[in-house]
Tab-separated table of C-alpha atoms in Angstrom:
chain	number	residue	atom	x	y	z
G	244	UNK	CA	-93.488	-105.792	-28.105
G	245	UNK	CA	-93.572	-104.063	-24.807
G	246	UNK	CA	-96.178	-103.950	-22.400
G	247	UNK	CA	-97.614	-100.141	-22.796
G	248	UNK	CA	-99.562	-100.462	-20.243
G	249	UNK	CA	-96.291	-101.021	-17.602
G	250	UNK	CA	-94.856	-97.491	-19.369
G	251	UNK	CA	-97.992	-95.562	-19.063
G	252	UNK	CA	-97.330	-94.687	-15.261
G	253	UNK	CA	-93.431	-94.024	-16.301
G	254	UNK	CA	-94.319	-91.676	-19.047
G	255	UNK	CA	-96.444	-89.435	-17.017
G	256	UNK	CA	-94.164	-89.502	-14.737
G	257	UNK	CA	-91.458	-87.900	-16.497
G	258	UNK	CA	-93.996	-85.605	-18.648
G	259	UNK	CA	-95.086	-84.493	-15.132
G	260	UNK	CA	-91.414	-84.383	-13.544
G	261	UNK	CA	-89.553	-81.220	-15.535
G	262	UNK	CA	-87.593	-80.355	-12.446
G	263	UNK	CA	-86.341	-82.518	-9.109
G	264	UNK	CA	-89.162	-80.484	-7.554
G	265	UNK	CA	-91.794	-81.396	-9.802
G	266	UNK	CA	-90.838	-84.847	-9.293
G	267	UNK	CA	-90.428	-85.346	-5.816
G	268	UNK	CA	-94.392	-83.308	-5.591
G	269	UNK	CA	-95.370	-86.687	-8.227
G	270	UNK	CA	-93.664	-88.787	-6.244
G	271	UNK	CA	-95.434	-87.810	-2.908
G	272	UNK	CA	-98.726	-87.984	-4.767
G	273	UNK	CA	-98.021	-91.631	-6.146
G	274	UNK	CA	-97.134	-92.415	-1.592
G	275	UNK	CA	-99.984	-90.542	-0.317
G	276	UNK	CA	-102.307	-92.781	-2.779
G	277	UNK	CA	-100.529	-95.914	-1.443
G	278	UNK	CA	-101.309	-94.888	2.002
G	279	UNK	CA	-98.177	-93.419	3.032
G	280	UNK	CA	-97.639	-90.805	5.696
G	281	UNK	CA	-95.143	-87.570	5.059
G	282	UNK	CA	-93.351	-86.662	7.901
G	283	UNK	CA	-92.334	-83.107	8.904
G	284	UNK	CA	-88.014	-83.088	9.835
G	285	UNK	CA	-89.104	-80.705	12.339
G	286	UNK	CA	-91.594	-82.617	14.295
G	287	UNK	CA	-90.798	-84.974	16.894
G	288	UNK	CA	-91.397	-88.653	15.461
G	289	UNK	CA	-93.074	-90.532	18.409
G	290	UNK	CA	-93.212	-93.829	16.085
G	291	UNK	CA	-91.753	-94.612	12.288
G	292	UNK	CA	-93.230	-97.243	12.428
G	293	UNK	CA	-95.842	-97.679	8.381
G	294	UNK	CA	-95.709	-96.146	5.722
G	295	UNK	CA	-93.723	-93.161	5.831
G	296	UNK	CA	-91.708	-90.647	4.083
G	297	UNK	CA	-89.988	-87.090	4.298
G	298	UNK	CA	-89.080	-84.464	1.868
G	299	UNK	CA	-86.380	-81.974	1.895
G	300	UNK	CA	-86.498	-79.364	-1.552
G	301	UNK	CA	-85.911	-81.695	-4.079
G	302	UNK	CA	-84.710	-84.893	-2.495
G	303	UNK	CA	-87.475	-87.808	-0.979
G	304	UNK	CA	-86.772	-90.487	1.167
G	305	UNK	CA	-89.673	-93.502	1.736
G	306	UNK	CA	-89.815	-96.443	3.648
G	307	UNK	CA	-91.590	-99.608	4.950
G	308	UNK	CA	-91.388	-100.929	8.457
G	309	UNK	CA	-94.458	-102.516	9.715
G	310	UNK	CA	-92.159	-104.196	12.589
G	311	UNK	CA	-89.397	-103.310	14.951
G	312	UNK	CA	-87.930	-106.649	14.633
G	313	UNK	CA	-87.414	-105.512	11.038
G	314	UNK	CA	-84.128	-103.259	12.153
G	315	UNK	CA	-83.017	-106.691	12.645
G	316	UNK	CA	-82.411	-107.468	9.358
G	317	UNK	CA	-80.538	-104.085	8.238
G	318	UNK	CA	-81.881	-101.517	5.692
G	319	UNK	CA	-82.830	-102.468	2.249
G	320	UNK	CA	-81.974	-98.941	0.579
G	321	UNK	CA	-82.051	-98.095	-2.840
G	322	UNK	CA	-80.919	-94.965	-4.103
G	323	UNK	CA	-81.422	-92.957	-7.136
G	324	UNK	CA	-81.685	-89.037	-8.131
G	325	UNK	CA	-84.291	-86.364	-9.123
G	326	UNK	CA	-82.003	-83.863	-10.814
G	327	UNK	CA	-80.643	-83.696	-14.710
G	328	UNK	CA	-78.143	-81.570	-16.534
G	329	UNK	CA	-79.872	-79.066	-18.118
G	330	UNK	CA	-80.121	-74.962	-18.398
G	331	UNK	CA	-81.042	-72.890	-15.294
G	332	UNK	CA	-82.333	-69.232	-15.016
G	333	UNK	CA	-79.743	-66.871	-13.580
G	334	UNK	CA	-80.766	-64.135	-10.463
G	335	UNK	CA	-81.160	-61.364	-13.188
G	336	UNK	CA	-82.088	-62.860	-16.139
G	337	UNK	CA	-83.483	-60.251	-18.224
G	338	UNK	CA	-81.098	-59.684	-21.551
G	339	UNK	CA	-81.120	-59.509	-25.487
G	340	UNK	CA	-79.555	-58.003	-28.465
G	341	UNK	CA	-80.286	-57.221	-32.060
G	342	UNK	CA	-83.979	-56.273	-31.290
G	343	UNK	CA	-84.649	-60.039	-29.595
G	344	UNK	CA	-85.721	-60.587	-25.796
G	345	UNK	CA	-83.456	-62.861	-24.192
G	346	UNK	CA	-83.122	-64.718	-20.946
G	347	UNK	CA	-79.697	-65.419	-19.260
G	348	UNK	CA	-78.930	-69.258	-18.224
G	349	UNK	CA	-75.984	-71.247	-17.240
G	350	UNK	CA	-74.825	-74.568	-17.325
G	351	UNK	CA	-76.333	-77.001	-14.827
G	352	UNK	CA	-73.887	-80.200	-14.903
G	353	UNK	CA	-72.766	-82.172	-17.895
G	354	UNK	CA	-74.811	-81.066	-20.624
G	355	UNK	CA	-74.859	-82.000	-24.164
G	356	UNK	CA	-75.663	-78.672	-25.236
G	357	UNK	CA	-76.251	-78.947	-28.968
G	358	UNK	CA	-79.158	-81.445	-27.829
G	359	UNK	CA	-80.702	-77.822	-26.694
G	360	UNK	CA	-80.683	-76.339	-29.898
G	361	UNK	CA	-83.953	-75.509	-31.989
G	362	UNK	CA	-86.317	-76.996	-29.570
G	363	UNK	CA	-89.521	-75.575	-27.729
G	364	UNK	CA	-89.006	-75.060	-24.726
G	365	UNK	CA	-90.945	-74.686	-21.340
G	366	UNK	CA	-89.772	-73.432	-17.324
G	367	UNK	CA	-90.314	-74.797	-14.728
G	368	UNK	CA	-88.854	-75.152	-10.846
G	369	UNK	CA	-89.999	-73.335	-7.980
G	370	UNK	CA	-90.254	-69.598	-6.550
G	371	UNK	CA	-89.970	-67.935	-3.521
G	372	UNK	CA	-93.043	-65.037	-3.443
G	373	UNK	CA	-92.905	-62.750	-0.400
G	374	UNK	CA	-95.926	-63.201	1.903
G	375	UNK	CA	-95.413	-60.244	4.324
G	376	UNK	CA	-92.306	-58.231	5.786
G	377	UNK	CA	-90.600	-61.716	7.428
G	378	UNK	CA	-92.392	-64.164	5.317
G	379	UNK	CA	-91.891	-65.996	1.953
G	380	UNK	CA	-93.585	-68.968	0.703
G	381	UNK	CA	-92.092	-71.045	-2.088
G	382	UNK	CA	-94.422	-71.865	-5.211
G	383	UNK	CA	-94.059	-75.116	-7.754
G	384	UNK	CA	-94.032	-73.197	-11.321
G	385	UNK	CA	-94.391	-75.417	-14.333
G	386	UNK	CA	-95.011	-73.418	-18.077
G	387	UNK	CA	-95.806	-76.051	-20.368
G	388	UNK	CA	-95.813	-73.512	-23.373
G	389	UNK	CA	-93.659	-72.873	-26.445
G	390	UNK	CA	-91.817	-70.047	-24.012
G	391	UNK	CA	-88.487	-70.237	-25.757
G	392	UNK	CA	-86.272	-71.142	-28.078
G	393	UNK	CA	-82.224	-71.325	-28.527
G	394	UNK	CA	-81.585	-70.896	-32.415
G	395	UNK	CA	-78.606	-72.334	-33.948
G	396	UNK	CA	-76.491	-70.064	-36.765
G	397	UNK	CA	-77.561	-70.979	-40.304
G	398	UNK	CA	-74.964	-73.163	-42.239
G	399	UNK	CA	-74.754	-69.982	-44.456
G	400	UNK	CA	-72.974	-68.186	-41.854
G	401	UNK	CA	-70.755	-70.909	-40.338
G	402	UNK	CA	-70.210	-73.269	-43.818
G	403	UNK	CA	-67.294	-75.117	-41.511
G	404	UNK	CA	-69.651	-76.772	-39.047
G	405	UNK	CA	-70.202	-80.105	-40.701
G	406	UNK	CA	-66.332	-80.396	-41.094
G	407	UNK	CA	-65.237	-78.863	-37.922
G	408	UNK	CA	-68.171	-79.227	-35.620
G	409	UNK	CA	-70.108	-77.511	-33.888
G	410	UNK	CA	-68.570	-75.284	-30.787
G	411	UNK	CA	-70.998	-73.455	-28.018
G	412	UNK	CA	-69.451	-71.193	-25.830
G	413	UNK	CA	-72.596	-71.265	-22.853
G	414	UNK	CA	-72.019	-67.543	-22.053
G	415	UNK	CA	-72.624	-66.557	-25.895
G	416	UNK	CA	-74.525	-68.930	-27.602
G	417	UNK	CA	-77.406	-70.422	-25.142
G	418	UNK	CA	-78.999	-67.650	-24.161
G	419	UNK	CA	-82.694	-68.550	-25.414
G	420	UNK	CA	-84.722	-65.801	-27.064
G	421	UNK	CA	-88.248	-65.522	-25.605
G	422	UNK	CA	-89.746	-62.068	-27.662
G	423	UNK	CA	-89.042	-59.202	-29.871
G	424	UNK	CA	-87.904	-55.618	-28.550
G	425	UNK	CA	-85.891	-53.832	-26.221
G	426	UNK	CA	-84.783	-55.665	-22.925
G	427	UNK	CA	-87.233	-55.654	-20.428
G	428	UNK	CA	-86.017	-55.452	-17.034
G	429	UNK	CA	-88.367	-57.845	-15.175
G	430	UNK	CA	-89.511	-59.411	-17.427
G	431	UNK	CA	-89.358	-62.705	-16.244
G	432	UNK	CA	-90.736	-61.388	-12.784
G	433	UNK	CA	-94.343	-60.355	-14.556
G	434	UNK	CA	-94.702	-63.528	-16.328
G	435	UNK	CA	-94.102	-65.585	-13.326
G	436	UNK	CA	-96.017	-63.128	-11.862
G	437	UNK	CA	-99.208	-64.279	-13.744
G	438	UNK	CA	-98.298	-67.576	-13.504
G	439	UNK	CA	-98.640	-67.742	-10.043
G	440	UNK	CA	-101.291	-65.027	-9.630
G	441	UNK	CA	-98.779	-62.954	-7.191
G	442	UNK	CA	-97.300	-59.105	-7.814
G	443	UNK	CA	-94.103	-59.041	-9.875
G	444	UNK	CA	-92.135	-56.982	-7.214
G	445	UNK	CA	-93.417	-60.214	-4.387
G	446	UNK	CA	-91.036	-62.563	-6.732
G	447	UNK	CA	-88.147	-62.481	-5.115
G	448	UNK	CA	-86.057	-65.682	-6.052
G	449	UNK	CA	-86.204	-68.809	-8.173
G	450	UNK	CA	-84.520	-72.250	-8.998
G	451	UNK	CA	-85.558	-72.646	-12.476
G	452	UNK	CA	-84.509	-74.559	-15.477
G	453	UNK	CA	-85.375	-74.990	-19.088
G	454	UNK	CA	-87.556	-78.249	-20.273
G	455	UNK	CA	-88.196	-79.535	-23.631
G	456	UNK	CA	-92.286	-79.906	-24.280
G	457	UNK	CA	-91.799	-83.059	-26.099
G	458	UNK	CA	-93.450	-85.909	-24.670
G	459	UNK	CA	-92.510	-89.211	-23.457
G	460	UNK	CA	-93.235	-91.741	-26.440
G	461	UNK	CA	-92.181	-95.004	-27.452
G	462	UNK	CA	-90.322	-94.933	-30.504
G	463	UNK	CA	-88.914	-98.039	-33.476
G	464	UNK	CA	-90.837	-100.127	-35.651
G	465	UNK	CA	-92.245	-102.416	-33.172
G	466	UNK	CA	-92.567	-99.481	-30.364
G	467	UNK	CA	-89.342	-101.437	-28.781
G	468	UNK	CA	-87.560	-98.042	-28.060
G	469	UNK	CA	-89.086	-95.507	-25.256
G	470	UNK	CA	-87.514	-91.929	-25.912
G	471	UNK	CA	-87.903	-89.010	-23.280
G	472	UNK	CA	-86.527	-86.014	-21.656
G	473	UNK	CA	-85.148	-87.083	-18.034
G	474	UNK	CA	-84.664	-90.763	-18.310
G	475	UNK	CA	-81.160	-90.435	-16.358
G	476	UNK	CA	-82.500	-90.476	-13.746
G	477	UNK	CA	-86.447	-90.021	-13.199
G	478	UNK	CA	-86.281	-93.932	-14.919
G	479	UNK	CA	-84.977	-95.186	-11.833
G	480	UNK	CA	-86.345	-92.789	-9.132
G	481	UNK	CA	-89.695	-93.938	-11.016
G	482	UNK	CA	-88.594	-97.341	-10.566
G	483	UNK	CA	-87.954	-97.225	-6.889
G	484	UNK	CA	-91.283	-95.856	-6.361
G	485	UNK	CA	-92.988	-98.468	-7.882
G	486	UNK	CA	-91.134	-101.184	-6.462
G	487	UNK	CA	-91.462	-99.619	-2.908
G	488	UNK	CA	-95.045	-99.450	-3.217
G	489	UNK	CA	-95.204	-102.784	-4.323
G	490	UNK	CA	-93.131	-103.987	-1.390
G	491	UNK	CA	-95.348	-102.011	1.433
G	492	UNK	CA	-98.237	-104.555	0.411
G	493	UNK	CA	-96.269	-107.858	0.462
G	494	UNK	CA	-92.866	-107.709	2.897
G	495	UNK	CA	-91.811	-111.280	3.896
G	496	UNK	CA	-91.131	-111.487	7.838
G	497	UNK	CA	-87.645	-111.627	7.768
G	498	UNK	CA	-87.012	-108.554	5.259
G	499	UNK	CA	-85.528	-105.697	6.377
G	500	UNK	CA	-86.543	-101.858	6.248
G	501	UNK	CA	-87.690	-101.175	2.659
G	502	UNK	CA	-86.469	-98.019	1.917
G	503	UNK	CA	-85.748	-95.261	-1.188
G	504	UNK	CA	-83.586	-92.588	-1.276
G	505	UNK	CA	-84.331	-90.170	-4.131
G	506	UNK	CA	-81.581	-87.427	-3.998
G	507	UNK	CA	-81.131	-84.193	-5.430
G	508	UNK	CA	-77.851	-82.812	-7.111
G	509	UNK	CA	-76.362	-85.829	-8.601
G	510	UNK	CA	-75.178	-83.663	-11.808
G	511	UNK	CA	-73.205	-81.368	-9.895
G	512	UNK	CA	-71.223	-83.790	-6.712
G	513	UNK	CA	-74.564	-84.282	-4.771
G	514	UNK	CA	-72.228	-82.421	-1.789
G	515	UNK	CA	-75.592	-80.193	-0.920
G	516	UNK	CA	-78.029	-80.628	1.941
G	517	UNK	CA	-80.273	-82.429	-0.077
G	518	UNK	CA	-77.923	-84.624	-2.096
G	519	UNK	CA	-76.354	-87.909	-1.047
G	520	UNK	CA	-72.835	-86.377	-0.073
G	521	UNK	CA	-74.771	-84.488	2.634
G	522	UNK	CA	-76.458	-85.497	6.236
G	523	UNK	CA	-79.793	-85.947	5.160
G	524	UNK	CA	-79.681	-89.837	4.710
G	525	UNK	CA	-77.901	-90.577	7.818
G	526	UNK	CA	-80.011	-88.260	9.783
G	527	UNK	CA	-83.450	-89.840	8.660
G	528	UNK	CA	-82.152	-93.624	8.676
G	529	UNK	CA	-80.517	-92.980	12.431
G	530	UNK	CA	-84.236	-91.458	13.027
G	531	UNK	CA	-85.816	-94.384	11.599
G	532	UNK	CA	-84.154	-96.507	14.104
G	533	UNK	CA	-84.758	-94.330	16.956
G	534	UNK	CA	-88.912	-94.124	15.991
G	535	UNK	CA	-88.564	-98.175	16.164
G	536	UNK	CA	-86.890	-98.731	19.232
G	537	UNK	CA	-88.951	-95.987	20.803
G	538	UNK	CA	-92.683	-97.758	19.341
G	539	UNK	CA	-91.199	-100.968	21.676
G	540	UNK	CA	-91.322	-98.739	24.739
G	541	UNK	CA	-87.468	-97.762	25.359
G	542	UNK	CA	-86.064	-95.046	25.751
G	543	UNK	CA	-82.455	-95.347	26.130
G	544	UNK	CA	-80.513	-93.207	23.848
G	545	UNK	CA	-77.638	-95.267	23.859
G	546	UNK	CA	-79.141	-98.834	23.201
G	547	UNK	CA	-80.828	-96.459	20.030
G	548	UNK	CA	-77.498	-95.478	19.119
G	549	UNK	CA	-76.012	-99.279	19.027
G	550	UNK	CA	-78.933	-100.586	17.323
G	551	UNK	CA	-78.927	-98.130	14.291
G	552	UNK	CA	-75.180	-98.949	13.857
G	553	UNK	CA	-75.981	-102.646	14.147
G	554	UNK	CA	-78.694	-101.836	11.454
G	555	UNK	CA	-76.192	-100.509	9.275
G	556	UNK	CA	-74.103	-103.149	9.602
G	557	UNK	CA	-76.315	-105.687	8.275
G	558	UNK	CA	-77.538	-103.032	5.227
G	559	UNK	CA	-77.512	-103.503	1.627
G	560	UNK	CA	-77.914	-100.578	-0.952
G	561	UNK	CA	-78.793	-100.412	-4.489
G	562	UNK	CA	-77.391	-97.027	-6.615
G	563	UNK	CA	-79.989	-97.169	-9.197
G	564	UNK	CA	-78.774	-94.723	-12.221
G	565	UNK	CA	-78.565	-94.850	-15.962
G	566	UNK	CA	-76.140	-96.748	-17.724
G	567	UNK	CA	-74.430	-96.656	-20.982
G	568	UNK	CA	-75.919	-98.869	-24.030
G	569	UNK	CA	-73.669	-99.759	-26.907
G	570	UNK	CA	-73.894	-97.060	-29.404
G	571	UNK	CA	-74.125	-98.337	-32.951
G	572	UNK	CA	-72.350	-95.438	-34.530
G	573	UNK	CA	-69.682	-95.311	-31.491
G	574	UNK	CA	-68.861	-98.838	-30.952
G	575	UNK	CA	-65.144	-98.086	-30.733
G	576	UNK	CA	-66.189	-96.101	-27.866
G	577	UNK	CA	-67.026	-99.124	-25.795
G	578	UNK	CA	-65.031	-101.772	-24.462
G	579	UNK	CA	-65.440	-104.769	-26.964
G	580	UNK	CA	-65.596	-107.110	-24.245
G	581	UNK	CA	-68.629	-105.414	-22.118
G	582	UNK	CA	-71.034	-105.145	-25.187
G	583	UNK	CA	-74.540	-103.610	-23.640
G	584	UNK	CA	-77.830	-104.314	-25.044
G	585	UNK	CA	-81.302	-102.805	-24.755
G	586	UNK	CA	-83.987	-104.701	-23.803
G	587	UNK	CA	-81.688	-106.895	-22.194
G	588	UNK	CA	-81.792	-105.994	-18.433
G	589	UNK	CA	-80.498	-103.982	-15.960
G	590	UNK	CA	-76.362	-103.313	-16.405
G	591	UNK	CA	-74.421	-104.039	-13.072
G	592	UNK	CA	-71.681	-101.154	-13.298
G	593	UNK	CA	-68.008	-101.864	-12.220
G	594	UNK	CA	-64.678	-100.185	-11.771
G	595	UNK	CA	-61.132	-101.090	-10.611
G	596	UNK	CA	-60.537	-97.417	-8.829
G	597	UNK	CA	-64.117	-97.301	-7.397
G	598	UNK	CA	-65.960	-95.296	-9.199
G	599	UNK	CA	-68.742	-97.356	-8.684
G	600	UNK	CA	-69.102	-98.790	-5.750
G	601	UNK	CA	-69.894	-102.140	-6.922
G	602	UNK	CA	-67.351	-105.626	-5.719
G	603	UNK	CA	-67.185	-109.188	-6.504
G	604	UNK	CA	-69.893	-109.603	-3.380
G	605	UNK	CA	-72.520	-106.969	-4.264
G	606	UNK	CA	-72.325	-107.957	-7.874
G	607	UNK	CA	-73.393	-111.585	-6.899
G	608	UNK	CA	-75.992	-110.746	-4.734
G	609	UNK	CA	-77.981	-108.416	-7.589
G	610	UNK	CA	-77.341	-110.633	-9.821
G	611	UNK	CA	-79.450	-113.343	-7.589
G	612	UNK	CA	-82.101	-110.982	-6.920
G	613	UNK	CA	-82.071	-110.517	-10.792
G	614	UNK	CA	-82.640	-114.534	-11.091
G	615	UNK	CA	-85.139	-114.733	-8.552
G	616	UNK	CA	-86.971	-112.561	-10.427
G	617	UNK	CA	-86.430	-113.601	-13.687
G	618	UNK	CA	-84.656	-110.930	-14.848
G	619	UNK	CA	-81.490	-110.987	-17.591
G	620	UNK	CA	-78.862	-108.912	-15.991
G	621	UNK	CA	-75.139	-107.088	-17.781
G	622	UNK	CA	-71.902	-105.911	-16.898
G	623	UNK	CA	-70.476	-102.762	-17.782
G	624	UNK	CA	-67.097	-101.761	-17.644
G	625	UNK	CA	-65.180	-98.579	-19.167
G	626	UNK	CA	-62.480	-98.604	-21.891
G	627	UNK	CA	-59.354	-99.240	-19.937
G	628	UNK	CA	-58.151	-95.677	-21.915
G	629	UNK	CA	-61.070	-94.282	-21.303
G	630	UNK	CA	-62.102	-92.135	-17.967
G	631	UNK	CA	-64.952	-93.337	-16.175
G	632	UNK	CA	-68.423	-91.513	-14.959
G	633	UNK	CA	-69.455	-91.680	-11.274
G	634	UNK	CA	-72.708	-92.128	-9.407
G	635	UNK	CA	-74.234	-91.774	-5.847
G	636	UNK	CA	-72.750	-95.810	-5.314
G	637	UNK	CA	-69.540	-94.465	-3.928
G	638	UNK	CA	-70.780	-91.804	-1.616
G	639	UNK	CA	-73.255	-93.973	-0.183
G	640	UNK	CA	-70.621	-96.649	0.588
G	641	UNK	CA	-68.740	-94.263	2.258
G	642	UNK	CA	-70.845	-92.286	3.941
G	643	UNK	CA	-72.972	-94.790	5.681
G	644	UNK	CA	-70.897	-98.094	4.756
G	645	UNK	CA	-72.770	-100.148	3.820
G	646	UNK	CA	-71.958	-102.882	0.546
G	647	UNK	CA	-73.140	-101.452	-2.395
G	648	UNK	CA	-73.832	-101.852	-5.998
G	649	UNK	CA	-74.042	-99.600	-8.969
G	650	UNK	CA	-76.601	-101.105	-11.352
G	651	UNK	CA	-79.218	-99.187	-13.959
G	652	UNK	CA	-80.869	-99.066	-17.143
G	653	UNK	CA	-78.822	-99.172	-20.127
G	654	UNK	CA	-79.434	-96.093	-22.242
G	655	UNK	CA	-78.037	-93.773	-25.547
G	656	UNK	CA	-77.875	-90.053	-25.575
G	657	UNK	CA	-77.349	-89.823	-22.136
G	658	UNK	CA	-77.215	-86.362	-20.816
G	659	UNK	CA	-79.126	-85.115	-24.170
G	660	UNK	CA	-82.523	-83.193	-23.522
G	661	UNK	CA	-83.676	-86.786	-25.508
G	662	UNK	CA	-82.513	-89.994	-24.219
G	663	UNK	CA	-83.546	-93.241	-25.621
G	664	UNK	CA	-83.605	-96.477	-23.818
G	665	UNK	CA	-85.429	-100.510	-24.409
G	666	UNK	CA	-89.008	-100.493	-23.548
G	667	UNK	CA	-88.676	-103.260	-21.818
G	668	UNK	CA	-85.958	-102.498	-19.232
G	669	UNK	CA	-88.188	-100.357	-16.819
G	670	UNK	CA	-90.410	-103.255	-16.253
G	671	UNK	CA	-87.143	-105.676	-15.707
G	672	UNK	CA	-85.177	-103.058	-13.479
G	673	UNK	CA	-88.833	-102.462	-11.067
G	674	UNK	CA	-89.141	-106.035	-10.940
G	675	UNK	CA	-85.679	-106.641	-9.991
G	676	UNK	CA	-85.662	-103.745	-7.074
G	677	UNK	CA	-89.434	-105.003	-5.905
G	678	UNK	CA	-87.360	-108.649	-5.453
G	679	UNK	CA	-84.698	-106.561	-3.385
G	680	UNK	CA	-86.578	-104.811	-1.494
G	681	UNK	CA	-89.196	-107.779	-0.483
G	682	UNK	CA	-87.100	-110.179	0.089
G	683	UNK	CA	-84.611	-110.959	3.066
């Protein structure tokens, strides 16, 4: 039986996290409560020295350095993302047919798109509302309301679909319908409109998505099973949070700079300013080092310079992201020598042509962390006929190169608006990155 009181903060989490937005705002919350400190990218940084982190849209980056001397001892990064496939609002949205109200979407990365089918569904993401003639301000919107719905055909009018399966074509088929009656052309302006107490004509852009209202819930006989929307990858930006918070109330002396790097844009090649292809993590960790060196009185740009490469040189990173259980129906699917288990620990991920950045050295050193703290630990590998998925491992190794390895919590239905995974394996993956980041 798992602990329910170790998923309660996890499941509010991701009932309170519909969009990379609405997460990082929950993560900030779940800092500023631990007595961190958000910094402003703009601002000159006279120290980063505490408890500190920055946000940039949807992305969040935290850390822990109570001591210069730290930077000895390299950065203790892990990384994870805030974003999901899922179905996002196009600029003019406003459609329908056949007497129905309809709102245009398209694809946001590797959706399974029946899995949006004949749900309830909410919005949610943020706005930009027009404050004056050179001023916007941009708004959090969440609609936790029956709001939509996408309808599948009846059998009666496609009798082939048990025998053929079922095809979607996303420009046809996903528009959701949302009322009866002829199109209304800003339609979606009034209602956000009321949402956010503002004029229609003042809403002048959005990043929104689709969420299903279903709540996090633990699921199987013995409540061994926790299904929910998001779980690749809110689980382990969740998990990072926790075990970072954890960490800035017990780091050993010779630990290194406890840090998390929650990154937006995973889903679509995370090549954005916000996602882990981009700047932003070498920008804040070179800043980092130059808010140490500059709390011990220096001031030579240079000496910074040397010292943050030194830093990186001694680094370690974790790329925390979901991973891919057995499937019972699908076992062919798998390779028969790399069976994966819920409940069973966090999976180390490997491939020969790199698409995780995980090697014979990185894999031994997780899977010590994972004894230390008494944690079982897997190894996943693809079918060798079989492509392979991809995380934010590889560009981190590249981009800042420093050893990494791909590890996360082993999951079905990944990429379905549901995803199931062990009850249990939150609990063992925070307790594995608490050990990483806490320990030298």
């Amino acid at each position: 039986m798992p602990d329910t009181d170790d998923l309660a903060g996890l499941r509010t989490f991701l009932d309170a996290s519909p969009s990379p937005f609405h997460a990082v705002a929950e993560g900030a919350a779940l800092l500023d409560a631990a007595g961190f400190t958000s910094l402003d990218e703009t601002d000159t940084w006279d120290t980063s020295l505490g408890r500190r982190y920055v946000v940039r849209g949807g992305s969040l980056i935290a850390w822990v350095l109570s001591d210069p001397a730290q930077m000895d001892h390299g950065f203790q990064l892990v990384g994870a993302h805030t974003d999901s496939p899922n179905l996002r609002v196009k600029p003019r949205p406003d459609t329908g047919r056949a007497g129905y109200r309809q709102l245009g979407v398209e694809v946001y990365g590797g959706v399974l798109l029946n899995s949006w089918l004949d749900r309830d569904l909410g919005l949610s993401g943020r706005v930009a509302v027009r404050r004056g003639p050179t001023t916007t301000s941009v708004e959090l919107v969440r609609i936790d309301r029956p709001l939509l719905r996408i309808p599948q055909l009846a059998i009666h009018l496609d009798r082939g679909v048990n025998e053929n399966g079922l095809v979607l074509n996303p420009q046809q088929h996903l528009a959701p319908v949302w009322g009866l009656g002829p199109v209304d052309e800003g339609g979606l302006r009034a209602v956000l409109g009321e949402e956010l107490g503002d004029a229609p004509v003042d809403i002048m852009s959005w990043d929104l998505m689709l969420h299903d209202l279903t709540p996090a819930t633990l699921l199987g006989r013995r409540n061994e099973m926790l299904s929910s929307a998001r779980l690749d990858n809110l689980l382990s930006s969740y998990a990072a949070l926790d075990a970072l918070i954890d960490a800035s109330t017990a780091p050993e002396d010779n630990s290194g700079v406890a840090i998390i790097c929650l990154f937006d844009h995973e889903e679509v090649g995370s090549e954005t300013s916000t996602g882990a292809a981009g700047a932003l993590i070498a920008t804040v960790s070179e800043r980092i080092a130059a808010g140490a060196t500059s709390s011990e009185g220096s001031n030579d740009a240079v000496g910074a310079r040397d010292r943050y490469l030194r830093t990186l040189a001694r680094s370690r990173c974790i790329s925390a992201d979901g991973a891919h259980a057995t499937h019972p129906n699908y076992a062919e699917r798998h390779e028969p020598g790399h069976q994966i288990a819920m409940n069973q620990g966090p999976v180390i991920k490997l491939n020969a042509n790199m698409r995780y950045a995980t090697d014979a050295a990185t894999s031994a050193w997780f899977k010590l962390i994972c004894e230390r703290a008494g944690v079982p630990v897997q190894e996943f590998v693809v079918r060798s006929d079989m492509g392979c998925g991809s995380t934010i491992g590889p560009l981190t190794a590249a981009r800042l190169g420093i050893p990494t390895v791909d590890v996360g919590v082993a999951q079905l239905s990944m990429h379905s608006t549901r995803e199931l995974c062990g009850a249990n394996d939150p609990n063992f993956f925070t307790r594995a990155l608490t050990e990483f980041l806490t320990s030298a």
